[in-house]
Short mmCIF file of C-alpha atoms in Angstrom, two decimals:
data_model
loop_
_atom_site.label_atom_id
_atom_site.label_comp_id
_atom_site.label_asym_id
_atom_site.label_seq_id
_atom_site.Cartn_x
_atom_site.Cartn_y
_atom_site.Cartn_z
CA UNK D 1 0.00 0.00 0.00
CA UNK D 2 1.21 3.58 -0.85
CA UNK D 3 1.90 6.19 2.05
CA UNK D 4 -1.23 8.18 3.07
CA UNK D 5 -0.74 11.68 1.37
CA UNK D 6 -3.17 13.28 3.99
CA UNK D 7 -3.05 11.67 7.38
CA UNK D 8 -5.45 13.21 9.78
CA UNK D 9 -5.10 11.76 13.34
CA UNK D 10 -7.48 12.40 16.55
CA UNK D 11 -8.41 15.69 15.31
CA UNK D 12 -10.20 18.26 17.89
CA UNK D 13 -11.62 21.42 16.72
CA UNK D 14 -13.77 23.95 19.52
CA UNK D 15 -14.96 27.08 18.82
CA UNK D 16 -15.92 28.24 22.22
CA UNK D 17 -17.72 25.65 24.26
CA UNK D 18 -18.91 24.38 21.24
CA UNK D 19 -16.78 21.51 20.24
CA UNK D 20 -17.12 21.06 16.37
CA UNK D 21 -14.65 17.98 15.95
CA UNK D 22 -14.66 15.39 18.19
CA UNK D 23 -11.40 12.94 17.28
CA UNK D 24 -11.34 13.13 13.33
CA UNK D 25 -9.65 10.44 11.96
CA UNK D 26 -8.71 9.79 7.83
CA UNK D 27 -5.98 8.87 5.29
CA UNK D 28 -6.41 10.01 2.13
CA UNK D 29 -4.15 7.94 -0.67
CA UNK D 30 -2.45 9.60 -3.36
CA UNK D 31 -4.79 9.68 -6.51
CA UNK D 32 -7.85 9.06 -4.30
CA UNK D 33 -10.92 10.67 -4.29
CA UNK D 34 -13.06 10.91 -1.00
CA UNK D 35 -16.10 12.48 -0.57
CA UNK D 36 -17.32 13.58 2.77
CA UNK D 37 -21.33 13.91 3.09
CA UNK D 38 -23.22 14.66 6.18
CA UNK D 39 -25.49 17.39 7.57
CA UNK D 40 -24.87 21.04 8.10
CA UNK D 41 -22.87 21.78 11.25
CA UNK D 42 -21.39 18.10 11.01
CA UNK D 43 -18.13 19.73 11.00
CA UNK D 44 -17.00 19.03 7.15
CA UNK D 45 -16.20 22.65 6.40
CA UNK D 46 -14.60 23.12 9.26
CA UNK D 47 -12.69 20.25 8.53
CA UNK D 48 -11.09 21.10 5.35
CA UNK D 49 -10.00 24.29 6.63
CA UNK D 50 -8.21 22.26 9.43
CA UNK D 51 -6.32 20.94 6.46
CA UNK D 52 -5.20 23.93 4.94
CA UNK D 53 -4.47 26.00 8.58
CA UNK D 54 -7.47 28.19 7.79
CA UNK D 55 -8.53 27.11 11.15
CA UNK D 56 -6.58 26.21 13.99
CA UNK D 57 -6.67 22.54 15.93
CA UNK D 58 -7.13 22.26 19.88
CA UNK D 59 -5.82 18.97 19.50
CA UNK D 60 -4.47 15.73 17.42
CA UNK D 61 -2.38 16.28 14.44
CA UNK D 62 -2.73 16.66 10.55
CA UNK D 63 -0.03 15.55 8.07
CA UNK D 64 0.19 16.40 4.08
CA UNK D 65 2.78 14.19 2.25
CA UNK D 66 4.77 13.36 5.43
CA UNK D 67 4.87 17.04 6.74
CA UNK D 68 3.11 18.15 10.24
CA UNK D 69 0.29 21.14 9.03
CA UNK D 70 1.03 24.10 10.78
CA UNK D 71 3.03 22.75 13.96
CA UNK D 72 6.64 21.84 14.79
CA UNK D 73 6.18 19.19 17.41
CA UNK D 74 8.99 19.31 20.21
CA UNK D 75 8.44 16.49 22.28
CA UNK D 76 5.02 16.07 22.96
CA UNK D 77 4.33 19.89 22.41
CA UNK D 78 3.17 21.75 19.02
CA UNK D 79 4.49 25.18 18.60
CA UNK D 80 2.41 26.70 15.12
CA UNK D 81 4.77 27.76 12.78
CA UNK D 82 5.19 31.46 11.75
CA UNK D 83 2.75 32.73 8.80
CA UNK D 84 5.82 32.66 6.47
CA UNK D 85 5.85 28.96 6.95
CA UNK D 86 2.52 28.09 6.90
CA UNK D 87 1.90 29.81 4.21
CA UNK D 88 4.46 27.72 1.99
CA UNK D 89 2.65 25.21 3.34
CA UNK D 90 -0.99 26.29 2.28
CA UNK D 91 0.18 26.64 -1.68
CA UNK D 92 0.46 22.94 -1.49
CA UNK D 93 -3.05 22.59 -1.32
CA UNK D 94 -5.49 23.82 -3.38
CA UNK D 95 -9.13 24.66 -2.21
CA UNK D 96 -12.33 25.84 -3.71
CA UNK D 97 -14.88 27.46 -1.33
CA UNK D 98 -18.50 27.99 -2.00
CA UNK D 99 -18.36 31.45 -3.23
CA UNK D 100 -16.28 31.80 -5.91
CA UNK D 101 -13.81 34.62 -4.26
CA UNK D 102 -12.25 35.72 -7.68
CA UNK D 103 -10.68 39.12 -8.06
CA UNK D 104 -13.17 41.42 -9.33
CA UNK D 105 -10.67 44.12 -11.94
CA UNK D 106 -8.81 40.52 -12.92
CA UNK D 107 -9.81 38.77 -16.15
CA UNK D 108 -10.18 35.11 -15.70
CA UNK D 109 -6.85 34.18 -17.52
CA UNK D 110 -5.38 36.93 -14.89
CA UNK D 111 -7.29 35.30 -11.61
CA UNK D 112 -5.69 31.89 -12.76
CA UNK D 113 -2.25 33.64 -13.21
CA UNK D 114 -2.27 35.94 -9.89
CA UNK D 115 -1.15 32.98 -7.03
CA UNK D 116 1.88 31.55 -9.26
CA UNK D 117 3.22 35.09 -10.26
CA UNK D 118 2.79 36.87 -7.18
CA UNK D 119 2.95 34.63 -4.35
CA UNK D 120 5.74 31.75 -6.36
CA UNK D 121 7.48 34.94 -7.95
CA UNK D 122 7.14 32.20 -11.39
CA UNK D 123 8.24 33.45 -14.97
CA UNK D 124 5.00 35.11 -15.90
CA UNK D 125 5.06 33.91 -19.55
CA UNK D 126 5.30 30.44 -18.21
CA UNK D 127 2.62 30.78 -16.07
CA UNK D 128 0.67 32.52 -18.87
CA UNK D 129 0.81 29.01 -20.78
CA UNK D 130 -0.03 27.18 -18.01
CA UNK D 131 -2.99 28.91 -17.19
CA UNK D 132 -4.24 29.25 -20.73
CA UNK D 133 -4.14 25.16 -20.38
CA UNK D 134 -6.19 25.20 -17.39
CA UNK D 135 -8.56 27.32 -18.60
CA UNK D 136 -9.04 25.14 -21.44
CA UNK D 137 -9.23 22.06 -19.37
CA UNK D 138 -12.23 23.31 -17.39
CA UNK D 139 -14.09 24.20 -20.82
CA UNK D 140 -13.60 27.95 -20.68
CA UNK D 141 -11.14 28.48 -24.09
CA UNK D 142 -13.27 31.58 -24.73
CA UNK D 143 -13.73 32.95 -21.61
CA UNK D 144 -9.98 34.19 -21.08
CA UNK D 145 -10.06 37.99 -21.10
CA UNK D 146 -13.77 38.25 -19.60
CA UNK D 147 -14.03 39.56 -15.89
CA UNK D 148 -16.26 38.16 -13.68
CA UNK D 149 -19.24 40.08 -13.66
CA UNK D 150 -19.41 38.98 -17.48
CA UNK D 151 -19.40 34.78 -16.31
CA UNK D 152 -22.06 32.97 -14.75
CA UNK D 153 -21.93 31.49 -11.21
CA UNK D 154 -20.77 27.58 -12.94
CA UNK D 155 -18.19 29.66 -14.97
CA UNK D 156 -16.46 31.61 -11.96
CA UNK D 157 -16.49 28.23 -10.14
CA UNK D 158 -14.73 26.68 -13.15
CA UNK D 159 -12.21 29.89 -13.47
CA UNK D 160 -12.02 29.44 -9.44
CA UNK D 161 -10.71 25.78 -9.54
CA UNK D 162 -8.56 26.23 -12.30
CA UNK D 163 -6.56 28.94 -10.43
CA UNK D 164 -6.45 26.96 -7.65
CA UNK D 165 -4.99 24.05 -9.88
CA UNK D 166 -2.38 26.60 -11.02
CA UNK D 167 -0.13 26.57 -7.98
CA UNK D 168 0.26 22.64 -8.91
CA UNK D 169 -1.00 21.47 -5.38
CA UNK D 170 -0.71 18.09 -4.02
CA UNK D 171 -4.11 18.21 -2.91
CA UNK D 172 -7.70 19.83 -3.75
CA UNK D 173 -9.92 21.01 -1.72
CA UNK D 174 -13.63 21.46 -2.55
CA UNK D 175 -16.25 22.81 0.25
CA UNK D 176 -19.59 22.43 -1.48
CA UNK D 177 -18.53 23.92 -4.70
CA UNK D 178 -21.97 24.07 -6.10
CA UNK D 179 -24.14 24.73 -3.01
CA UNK D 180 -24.11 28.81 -4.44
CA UNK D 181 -25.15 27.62 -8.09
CA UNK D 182 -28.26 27.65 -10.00
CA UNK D 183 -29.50 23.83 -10.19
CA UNK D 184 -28.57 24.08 -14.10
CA UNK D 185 -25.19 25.49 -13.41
CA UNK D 186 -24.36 22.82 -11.41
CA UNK D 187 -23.56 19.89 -14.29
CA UNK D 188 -21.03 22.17 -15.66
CA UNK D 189 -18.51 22.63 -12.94
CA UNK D 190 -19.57 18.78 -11.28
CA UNK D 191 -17.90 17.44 -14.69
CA UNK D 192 -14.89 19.65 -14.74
CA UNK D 193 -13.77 18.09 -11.56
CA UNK D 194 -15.43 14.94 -12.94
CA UNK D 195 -12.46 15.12 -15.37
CA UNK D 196 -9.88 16.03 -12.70
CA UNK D 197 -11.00 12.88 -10.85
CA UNK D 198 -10.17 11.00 -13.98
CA UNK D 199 -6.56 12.78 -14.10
CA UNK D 200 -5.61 11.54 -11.16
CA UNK D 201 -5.90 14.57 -8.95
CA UNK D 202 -6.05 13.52 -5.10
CA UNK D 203 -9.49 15.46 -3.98
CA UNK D 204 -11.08 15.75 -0.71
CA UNK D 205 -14.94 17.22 -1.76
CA UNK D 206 -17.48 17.99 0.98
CA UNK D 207 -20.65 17.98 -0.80
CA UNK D 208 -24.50 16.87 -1.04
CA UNK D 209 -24.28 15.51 -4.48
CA UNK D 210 -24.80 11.89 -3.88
CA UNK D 211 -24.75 11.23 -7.52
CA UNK D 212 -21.19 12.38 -7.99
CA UNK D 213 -19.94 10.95 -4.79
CA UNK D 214 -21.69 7.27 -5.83
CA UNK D 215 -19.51 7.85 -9.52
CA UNK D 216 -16.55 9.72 -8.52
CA UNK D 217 -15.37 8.69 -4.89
CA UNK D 218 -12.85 5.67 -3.95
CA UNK D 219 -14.05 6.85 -0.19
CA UNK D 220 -17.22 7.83 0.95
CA UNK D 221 -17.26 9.58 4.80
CA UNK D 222 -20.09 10.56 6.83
CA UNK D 223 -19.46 12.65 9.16
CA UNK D 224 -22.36 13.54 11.92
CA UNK D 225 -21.40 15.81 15.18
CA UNK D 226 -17.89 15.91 14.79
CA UNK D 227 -17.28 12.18 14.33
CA UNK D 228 -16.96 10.55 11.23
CA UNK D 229 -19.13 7.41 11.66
CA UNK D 230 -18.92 5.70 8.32
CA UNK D 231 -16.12 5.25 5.82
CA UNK D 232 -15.75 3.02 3.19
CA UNK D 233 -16.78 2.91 -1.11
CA UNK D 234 -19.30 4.79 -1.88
CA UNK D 235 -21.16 1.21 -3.03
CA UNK D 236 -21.30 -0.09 0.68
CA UNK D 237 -21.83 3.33 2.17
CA UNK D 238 -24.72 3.76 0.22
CA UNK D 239 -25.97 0.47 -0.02
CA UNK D 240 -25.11 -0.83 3.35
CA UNK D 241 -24.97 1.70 5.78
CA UNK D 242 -24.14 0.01 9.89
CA UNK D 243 -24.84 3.50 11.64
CA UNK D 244 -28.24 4.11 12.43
CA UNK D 245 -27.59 7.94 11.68
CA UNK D 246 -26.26 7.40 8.57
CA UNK D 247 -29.20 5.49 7.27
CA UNK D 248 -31.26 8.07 8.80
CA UNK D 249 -29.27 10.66 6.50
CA UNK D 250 -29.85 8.72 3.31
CA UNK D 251 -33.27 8.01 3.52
CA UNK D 252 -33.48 11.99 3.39
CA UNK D 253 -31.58 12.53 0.60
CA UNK D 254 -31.98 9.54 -1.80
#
């Protein structure tokens, strides 16, 4: 078996008294795709952004490709690592939020360009090719120089993951990427990562689209209160479900 690329381990999350992750546990393979589903306030968001340091952990310990997320452990003591660090850390890991969060005066080809040339300090013809590419990968070839009051809500998302894919992460992030869209838009950015999935990109995607989970995923999660309390392919999730919560769930949204 290859090593874990994310390794998530006892992971405790409070906000407050109000204690969002209760002891998260989850290995995520290189090339896999897992899909986390559950109900609102479950604790999937919050989650991901555990993963990328958006959000800091009371407790437990998250690892990308070997590497501690934002800690140096000495002894049995984490010390978080200075923004300068963590955020070399974050451009290994791409993530696409719910709203699309693209710069307004940018065109899309410039949105896609913006991380690699100002945060990587890359050769900005090179990154010019490579975003052109991207663009083109998630079906928007003649959408380059548009802004993005002048693209739909499915096209921003599309524009949104492809600059995310343009710092070359290890791992994707999606939280609910079509929750904002109009049901029609959805299709549209659902097969762009559809053909991501197919590429080989290792994706963690929080979402309600049981259809695309049930094609897409190697691992389906269910998280509920904190706890993840199923994990497995998406066929025996679905099909077979041992928690009584989780068949609860289903028989809501099947």
């Amino acid at each position: 078996m290859p090593e874990a690329l994310l390794k998530a381990e006892r992971v405790h999350k409070n906000y407050g008294s109000n204690h969002v992750l209760r002891g998260v546990d989850l290995e995520v393979l290189p090339g896999e795709v897992t899909c986390i589903l559950g109900p609102s306030g479950s604790g999937k968001s919050t989650f991901l952004r555990c993963i990328n340091h958006l959000e800091t952990i009371r407790s437990g310990r998250i690892w990308l490709d070997g590497d501690l997320i934002g800690y140096r452990q000495v002894g049995d003591a984490l010390h978080e690592l200075k923004e300068s660090e963590v955020s070399r850390q974050r451009a290994e890991v791409g993530m696409v939020f719910q709203d699309f969060n693209l710069f307004a005066h940018y065109t899309a080809l410039e949105n896609v360009m913006a991380g690699p040339v100002l945060v990587r300090r890359e050769n900005k013809t090179e990154v010019r090719e490579r975003a052109v590419e991207l663009l083109i990968r998630v079906g928007l070839e003649d959408k380059l120089d548009a802004y993005p009051r002048r693209l739909s809500g499915g096209q921003q998302q599309r524009v949104a993951i492809a600059r995310a894919l343009a710092m070359r992460p290890k791992l994707m992030l999606f939280d609910e990427p079509t929750s904002a869209l109009d049901p029609e838009l959805v299709g549209e950015v659902l097969d762009a990562m559809r053909t991501l999935a197919g590429e080989g990109l290792t994706m963690i995607v929080v979402t309600h689209e049981i259809g695309f989970a049930r094609e897409v995923a190697d691992t389906m999660v269910f998280m509920d209160a904190g706890v993840v309390l199923e994990k497995g392919p998406p066929r025996d999730v679905l099909a077979h479900p041992r928690h009584e919560r989780t068949k609860s769930f289903l028989s809501k949204v099947l």
